[in-house]
Coordinates of C-alpha atoms in Angstrom, one line a residue:
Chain A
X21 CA 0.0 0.0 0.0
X22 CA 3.1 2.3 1.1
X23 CA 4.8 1.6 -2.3
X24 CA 1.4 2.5 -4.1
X25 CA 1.2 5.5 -2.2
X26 CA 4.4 6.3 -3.1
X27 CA 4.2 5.9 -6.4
X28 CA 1.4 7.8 -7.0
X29 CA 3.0 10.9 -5.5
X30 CA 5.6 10.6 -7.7
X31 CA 3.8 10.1 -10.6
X32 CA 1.8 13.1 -9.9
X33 CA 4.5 15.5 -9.2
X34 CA 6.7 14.3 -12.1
X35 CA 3.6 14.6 -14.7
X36 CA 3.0 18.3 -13.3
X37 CA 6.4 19.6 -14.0
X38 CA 6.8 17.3 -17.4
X39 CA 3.5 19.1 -18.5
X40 CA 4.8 22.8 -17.3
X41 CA 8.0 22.8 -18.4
X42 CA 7.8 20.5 -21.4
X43 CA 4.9 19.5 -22.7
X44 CA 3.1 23.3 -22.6
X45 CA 6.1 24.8 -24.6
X46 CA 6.0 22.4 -27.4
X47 CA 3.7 24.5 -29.5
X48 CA 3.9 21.4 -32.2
X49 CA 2.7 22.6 -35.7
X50 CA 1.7 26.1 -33.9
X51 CA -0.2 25.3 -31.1
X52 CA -0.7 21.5 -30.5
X53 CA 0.1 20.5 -26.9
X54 CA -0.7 17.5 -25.2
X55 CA -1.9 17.4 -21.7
X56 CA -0.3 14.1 -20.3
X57 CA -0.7 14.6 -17.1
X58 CA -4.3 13.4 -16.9
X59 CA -2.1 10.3 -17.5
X60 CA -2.2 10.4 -14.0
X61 CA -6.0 10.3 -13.6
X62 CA -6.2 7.2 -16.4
X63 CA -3.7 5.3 -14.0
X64 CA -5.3 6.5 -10.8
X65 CA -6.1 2.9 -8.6
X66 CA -9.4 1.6 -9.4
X67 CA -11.4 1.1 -6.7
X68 CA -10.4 3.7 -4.3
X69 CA -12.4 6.3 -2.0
X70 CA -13.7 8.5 -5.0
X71 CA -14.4 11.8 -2.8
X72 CA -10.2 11.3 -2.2
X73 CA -10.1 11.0 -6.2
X74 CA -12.1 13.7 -7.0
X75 CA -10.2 16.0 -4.7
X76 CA -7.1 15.2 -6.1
X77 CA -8.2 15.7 -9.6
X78 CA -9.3 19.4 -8.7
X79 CA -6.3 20.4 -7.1
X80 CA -4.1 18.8 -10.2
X81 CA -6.2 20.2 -12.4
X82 CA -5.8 23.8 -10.3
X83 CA -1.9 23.5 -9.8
X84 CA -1.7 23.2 -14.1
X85 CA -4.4 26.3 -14.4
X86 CA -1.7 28.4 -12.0
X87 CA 0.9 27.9 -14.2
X88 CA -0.6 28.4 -17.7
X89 CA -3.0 31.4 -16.6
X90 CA -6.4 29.3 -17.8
X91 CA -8.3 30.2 -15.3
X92 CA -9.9 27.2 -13.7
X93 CA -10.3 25.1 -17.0
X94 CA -7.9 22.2 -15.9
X95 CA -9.7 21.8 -12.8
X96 CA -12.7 21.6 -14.2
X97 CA -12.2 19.2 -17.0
X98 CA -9.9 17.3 -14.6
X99 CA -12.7 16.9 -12.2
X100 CA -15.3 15.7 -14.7
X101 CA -13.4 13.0 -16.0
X102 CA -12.5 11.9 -13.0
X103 CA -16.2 12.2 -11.9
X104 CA -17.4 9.9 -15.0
X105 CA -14.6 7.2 -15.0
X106 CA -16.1 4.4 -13.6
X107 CA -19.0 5.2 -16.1
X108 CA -15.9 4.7 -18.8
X109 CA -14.2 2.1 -17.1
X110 CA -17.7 -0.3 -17.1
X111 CA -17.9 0.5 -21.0
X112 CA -14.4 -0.3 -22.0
X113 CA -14.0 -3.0 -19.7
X114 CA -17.0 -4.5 -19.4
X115 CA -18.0 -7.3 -16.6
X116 CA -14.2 -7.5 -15.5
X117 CA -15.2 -3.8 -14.2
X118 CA -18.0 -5.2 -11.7
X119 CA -16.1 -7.8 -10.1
X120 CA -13.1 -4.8 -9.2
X121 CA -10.6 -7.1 -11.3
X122 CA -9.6 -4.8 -13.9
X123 CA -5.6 -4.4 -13.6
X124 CA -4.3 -1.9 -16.2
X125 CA -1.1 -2.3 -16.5
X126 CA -2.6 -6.2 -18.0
X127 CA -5.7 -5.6 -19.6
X128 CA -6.1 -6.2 -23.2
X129 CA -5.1 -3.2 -25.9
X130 CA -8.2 -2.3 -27.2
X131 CA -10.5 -1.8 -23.8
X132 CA -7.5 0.0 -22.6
X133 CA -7.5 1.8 -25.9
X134 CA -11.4 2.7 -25.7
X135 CA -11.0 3.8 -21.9
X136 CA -8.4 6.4 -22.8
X137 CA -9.6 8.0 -25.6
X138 CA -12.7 8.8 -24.2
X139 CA -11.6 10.1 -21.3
X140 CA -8.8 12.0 -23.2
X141 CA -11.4 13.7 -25.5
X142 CA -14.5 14.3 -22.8
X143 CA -10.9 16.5 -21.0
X144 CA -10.1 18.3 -23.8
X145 CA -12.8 19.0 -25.3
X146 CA -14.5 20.6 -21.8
X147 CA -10.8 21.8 -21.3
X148 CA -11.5 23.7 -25.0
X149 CA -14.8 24.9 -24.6
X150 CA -14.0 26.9 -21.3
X151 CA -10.7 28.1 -23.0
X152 CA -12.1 30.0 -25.1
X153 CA -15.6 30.3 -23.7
X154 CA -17.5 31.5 -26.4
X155 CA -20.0 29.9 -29.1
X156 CA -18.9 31.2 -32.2
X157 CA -15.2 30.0 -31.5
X158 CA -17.1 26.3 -31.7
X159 CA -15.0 25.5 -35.1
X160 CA -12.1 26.3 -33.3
X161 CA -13.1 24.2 -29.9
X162 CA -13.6 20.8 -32.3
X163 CA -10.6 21.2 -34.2
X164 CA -8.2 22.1 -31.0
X165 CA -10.1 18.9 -29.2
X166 CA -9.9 16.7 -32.1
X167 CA -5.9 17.4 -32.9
X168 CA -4.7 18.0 -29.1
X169 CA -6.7 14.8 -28.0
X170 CA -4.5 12.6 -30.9
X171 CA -1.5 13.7 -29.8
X172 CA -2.1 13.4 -26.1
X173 CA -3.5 10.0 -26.7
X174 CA -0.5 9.1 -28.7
X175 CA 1.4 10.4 -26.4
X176 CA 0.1 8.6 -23.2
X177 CA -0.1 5.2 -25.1
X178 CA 3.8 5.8 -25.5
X179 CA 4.7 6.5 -21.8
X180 CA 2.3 4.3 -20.6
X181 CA 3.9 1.6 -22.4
X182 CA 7.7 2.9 -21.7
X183 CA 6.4 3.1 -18.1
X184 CA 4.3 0.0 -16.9
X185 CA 5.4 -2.9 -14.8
X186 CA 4.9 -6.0 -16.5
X187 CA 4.2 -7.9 -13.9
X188 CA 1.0 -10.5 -13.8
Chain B
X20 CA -34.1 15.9 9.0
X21 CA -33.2 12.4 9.2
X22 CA -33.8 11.7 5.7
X23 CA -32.0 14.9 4.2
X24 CA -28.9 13.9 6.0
X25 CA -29.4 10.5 4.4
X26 CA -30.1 11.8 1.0
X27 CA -26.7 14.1 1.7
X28 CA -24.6 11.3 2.7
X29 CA -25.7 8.8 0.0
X30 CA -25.0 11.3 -2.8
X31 CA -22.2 12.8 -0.8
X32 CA -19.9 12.5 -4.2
X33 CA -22.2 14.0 -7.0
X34 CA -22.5 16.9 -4.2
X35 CA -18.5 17.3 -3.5
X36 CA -18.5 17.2 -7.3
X37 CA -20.6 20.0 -8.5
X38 CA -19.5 21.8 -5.3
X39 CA -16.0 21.8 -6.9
X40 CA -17.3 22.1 -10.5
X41 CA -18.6 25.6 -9.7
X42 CA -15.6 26.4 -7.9
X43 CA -13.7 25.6 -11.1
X44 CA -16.4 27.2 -13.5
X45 CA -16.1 30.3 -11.0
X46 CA -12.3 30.8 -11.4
X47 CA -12.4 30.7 -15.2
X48 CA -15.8 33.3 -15.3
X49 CA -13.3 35.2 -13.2
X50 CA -10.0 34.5 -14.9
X51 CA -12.0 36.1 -18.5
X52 CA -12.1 39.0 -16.9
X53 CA -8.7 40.0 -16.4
X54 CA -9.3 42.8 -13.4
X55 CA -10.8 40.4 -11.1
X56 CA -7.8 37.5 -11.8
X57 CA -6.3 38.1 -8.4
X58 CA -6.0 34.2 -7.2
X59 CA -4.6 32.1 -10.2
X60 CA -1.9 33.9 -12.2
X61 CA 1.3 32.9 -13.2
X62 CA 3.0 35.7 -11.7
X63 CA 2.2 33.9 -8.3
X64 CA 5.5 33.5 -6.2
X65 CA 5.6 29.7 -7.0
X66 CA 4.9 29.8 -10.3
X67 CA 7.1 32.0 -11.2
X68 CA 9.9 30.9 -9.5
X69 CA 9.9 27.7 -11.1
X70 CA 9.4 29.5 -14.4
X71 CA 12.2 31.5 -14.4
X72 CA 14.5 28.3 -12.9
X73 CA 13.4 26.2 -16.6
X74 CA 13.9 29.3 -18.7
X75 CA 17.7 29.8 -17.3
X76 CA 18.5 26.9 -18.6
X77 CA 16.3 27.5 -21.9
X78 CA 18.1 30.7 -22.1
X79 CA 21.2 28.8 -23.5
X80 CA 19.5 27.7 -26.4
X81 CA 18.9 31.3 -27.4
X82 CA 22.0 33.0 -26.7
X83 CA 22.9 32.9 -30.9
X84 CA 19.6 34.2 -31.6
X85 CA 20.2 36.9 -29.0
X86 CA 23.1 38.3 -29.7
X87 CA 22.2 38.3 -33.7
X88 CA 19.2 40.5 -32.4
X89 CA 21.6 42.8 -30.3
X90 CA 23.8 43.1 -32.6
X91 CA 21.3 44.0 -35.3
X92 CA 19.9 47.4 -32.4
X93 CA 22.6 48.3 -31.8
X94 CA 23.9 48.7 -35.6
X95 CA 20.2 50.6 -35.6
X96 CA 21.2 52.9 -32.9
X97 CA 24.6 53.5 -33.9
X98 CA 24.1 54.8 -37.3
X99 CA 21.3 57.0 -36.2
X100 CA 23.9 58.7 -33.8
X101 CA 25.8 58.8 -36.5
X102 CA 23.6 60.8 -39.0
X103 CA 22.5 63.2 -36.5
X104 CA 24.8 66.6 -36.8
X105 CA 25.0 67.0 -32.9
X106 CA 28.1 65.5 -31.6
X107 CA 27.9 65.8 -27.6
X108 CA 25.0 65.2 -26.7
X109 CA 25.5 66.6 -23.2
X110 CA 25.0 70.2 -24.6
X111 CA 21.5 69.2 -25.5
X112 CA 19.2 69.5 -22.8
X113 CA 16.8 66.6 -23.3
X114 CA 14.2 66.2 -21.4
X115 CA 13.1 63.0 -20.2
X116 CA 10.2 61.1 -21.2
X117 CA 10.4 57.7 -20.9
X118 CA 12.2 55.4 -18.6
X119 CA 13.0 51.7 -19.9
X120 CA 13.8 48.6 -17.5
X121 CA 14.9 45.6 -19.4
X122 CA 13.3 42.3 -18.2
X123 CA 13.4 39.0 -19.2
X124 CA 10.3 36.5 -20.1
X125 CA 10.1 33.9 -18.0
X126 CA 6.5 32.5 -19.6
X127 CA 5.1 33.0 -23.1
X128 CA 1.7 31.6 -24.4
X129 CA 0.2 32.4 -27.8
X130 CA -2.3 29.0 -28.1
X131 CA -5.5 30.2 -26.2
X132 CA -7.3 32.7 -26.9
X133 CA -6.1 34.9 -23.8
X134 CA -2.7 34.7 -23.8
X135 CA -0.3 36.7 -20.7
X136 CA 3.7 36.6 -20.6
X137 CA 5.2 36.5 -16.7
X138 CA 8.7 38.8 -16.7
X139 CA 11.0 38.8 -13.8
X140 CA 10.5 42.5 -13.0
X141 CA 7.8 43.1 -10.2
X142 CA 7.3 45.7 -8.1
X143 CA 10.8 45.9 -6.2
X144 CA 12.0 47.3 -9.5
X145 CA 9.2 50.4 -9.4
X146 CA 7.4 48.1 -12.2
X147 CA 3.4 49.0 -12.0
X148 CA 0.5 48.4 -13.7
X149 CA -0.7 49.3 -17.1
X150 CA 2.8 49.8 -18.3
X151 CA 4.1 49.0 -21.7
X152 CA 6.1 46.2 -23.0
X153 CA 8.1 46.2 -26.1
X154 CA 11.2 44.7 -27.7
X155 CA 13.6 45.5 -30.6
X156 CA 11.0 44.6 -33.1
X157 CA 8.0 46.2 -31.9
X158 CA 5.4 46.0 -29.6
X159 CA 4.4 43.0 -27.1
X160 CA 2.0 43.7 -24.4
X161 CA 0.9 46.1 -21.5
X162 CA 1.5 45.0 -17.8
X163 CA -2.0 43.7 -16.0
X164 CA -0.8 42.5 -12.3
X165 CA 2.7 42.5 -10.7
X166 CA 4.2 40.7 -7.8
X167 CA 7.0 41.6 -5.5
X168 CA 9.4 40.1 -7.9
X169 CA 7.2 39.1 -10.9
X170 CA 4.7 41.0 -13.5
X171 CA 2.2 39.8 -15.7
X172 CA 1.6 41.7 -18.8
X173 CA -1.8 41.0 -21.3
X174 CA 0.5 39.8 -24.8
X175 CA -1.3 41.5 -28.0
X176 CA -2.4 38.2 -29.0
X177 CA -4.7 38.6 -26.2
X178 CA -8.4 39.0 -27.0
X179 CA -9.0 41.5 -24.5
X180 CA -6.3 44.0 -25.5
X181 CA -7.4 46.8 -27.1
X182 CA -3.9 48.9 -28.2
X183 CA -4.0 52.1 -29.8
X184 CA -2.8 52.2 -33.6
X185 CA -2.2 54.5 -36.6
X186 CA -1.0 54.4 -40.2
X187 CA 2.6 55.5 -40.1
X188 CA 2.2 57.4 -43.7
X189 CA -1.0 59.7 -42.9
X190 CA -1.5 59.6 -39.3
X191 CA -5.4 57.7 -39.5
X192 CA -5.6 55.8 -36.1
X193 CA -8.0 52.6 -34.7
X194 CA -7.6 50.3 -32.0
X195 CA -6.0 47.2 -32.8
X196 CA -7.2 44.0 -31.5
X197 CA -6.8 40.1 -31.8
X198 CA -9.5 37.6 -32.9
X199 CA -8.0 34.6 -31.7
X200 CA -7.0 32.6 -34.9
X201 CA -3.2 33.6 -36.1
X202 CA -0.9 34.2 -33.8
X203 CA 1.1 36.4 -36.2
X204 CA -1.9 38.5 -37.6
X205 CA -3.9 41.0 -35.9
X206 CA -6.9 43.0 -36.6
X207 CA -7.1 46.8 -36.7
X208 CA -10.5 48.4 -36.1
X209 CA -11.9 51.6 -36.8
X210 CA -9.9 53.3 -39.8
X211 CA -12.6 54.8 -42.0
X212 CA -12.9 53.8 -45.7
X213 CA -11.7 56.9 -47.1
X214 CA -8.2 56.2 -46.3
X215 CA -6.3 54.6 -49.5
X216 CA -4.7 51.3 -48.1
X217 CA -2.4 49.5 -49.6
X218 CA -0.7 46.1 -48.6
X219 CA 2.7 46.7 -46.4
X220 CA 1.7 49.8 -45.4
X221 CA 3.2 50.0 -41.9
X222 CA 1.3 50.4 -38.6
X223 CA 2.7 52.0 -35.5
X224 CA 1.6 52.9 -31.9
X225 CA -0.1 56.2 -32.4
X226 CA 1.0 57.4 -28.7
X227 CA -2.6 59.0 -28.0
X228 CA -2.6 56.7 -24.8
X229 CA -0.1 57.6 -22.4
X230 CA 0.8 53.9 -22.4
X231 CA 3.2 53.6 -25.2
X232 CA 5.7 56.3 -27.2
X233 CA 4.6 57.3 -30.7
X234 CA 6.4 55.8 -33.6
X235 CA 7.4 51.8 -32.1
X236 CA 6.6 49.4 -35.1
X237 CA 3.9 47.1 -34.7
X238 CA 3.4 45.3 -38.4
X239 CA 2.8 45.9 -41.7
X240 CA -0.7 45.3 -43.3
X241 CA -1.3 41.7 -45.0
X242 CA -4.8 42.1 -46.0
X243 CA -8.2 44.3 -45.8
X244 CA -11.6 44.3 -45.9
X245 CA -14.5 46.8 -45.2
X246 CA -16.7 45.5 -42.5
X247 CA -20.6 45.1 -42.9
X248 CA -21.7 48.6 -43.0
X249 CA -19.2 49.2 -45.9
X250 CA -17.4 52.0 -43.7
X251 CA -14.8 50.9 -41.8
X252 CA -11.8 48.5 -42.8
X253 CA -11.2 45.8 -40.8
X254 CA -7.4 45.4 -41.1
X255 CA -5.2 42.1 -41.0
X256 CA -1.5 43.1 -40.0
X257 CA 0.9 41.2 -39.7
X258 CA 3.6 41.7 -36.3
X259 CA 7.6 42.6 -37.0
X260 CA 7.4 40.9 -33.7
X261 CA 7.6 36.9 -34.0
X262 CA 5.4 36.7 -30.4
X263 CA 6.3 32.8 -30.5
X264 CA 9.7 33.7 -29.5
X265 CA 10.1 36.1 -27.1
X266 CA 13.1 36.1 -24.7
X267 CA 14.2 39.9 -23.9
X268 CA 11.7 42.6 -23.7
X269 CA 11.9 46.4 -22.1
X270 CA 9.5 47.8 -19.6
X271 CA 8.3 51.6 -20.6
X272 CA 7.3 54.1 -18.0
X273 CA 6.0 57.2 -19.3
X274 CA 7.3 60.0 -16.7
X275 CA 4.6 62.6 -17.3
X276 CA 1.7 60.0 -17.3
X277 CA 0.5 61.4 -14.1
X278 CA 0.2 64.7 -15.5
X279 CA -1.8 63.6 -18.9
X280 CA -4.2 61.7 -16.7
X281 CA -5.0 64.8 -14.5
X282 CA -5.7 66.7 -18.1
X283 CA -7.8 63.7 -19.2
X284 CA -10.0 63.3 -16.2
X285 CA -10.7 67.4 -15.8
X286 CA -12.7 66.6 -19.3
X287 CA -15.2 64.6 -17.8

């Protein structure tokens, strides 16, 4: 439990400074940046106390709104997907979701694949629409979800790879 | 009472959540309008401590670039000291205007559609609000909040700046704005459509506001179009300034500002 613990600290401070200092000055073909660290709310433990979860998604999502001046956009769209996961988690996953048996770091490619790209775009796209907060911007909100949400998923398919224990 | 506290506790989470939702959707109705910002901004101690630690080191990587711009002002500078017939200029007795601070960017954005730059000037070097930030190549922003040690300024590519403009060949002014979409084009408002345009025409600050000098480049126009009524332009111009790269910037202070405010006020 200590280990877990442990890890999960680590985790989350390493994805905040990786997204500050790295990952928000990429500016890829303009202004394409992928927000890993909700890597950290894909990989949070399943089963846990959720108020605990939910708190801890607000405050990552508040620390990464301090640093890039959005307001409180992070937090919010960190807070709704972690709100909805286990609504995710059921669909991707299915009946291995119900018996509390679903181990990430194991499951199959494609339910893992579903679960995080619909958590990934359900983030940015609420992360987009209170960016820029307005309703005839809405071309602008689909097209920034639909390429930022490639490249973070990309993105968090290659760490989570380069990352996970495989151990069964 | 019994059962509300049951109905509390059994939907205890969807409760934390929206609590916390509204919190969040609160700080970004706040954070759009940029007086009432006051909690989450980068110029925050913490924030921009660790900002200007990563862009040290960045720094390095620009140092070429740097010097090439440098090198390119002061060639500017020099031959205009040159060409001018006054040798000493101690015998002239110039009055001053302006004071500059140099300051370095610490953190630059140009992907939202609000964007802010934090520079490591704040208010232990007399930096104040409403101030206005320029480099070599032309304009960049006005100061919105400082810190003890750090200052926010609103970047042009900012939707709420509004910056005062004119046509450097016949003196026609509008405000220039940003729409969101290019972060090398912006929009100038308000010329009326008598004035002949022509593409590359340059636009400067028109230094009506007491914010900026007259005469610091800002772009030169890229396209234009009249607007619905058929009697203003609507301007596309495109910045001498490449805001994607911003590293070294001066802080102007205009010295008689107090005075032209007192004048401006007594009108009203």
């Amino acid at each position: 439990m200590n280990s877990l613990l442990f890890s999960n600290i680590t985790r989350f401070i390493t994805l905040v400074l990786v997204q500050i200092l790295i990952c928000n000055q990429l500016n890829f073909m303009g202004n394409i940046n992928p927000y890993i660290y909700i890597l950290f709310l894909l990989l949070y433990p399943i089963g846990s106390n959720r108020m605990g979860f939910l708190f801890i998604a607000f405050s990552l999502g508040l620390i990464i709104d301090l640093f890039l001046d959005s307001g409180g956009a992070n937090a919010a769209a960190s807070l709704s997907i972690a709100y909805i996961r286990p609504i995710f988690l059921k669909f991707s996953f299915g009946a291995a979701y119900d018996y509390q048996s679903v181990k990430l770091n194991t499951a199959e490619a494609l339910p893992r694949l579903t679960y995080f790209a619909l958590m990934i775009f359900i983030h940015h796209f609420i992360l987009f629409t209170l960016i820029y907060f307005d309703s005839s911007k809405f071309k602008m909100i689909i097209y920034n979800t639909l390429v930022n949400s490639g490249f973070t998923l990309i993105l968090v398919l290659l760490l989570n790879t380069l990352f996970s224990s495989k151990k069964s | 009472m019994q059962q509300l506290l049951n109905f509390f506790f059994k939907n205890r989470t969807l409760i934390l959540f929206l609590f916390l939702l509204s919190l969040s959707f609160g700080l970004t109705i706040n954070s759009q309008d940029y007086q009432k910002s006051k909690f989450i901004n980068s110029s925050a101690w913490v924030s921009g401590s660790i900002h200007t630690l990563f862009s040290d080191i960045g720094d390095y990587f620009y140092l070429k670039k740097e010097n090439a711009l440098l090198l390119a002002e002061n060639n500017r500078l020099k031959s205009r000291e040159y060409s001018l017939s006054i040798t000493s200029s101690e015998t002239l007795n110039l009055k001053k205007e302006y004071k500059l601070t140099p300051a370095a960017v610490v953190k630059n954005s140009y992907g939202f559609l609000n964007n802010y730059l934090t520079l490591d000037k704040g208010r232990n070097d007399q930096i104040r609000e409403d101030l206005g930030v320029v480099n070599s190549r032309g304009i960049v922003g006005i100061i919105d909040k400082t810190t003890s040690k750090f200052s926010r300024v609103i970047s042009i590519l900012n939707t709420k700046s509004k910056v005062n403009a004119k046509l450097k060949k016949n003196n026609y002014f509008g405000s220039l704005e940003w729409n969101g979409e290019n972060p090398r084009l912006v929009q100038l408002y308000d010329i009326q459509d008598l004035v002949k345009l022509n593409k590359g025409d340059t636009i400067v600050t028109s230094g009506y506001s007491s914010i900026f000098p007259e005469n610091i480049p800002i772009g030169a126009i890229a396209a234009f179009k009249l607007n619905d009524t058929k009697d203003l332009y609507i301007i596309d111009v495109a910045l001498f300034n490449d805001m994607t790269n911003l590293r070294h910037v001066h802080i102007i202070e205009n010295l008689n500002k107090e005075e032209l405010q007192i004048l401006s006020t007594q009108d009203e």
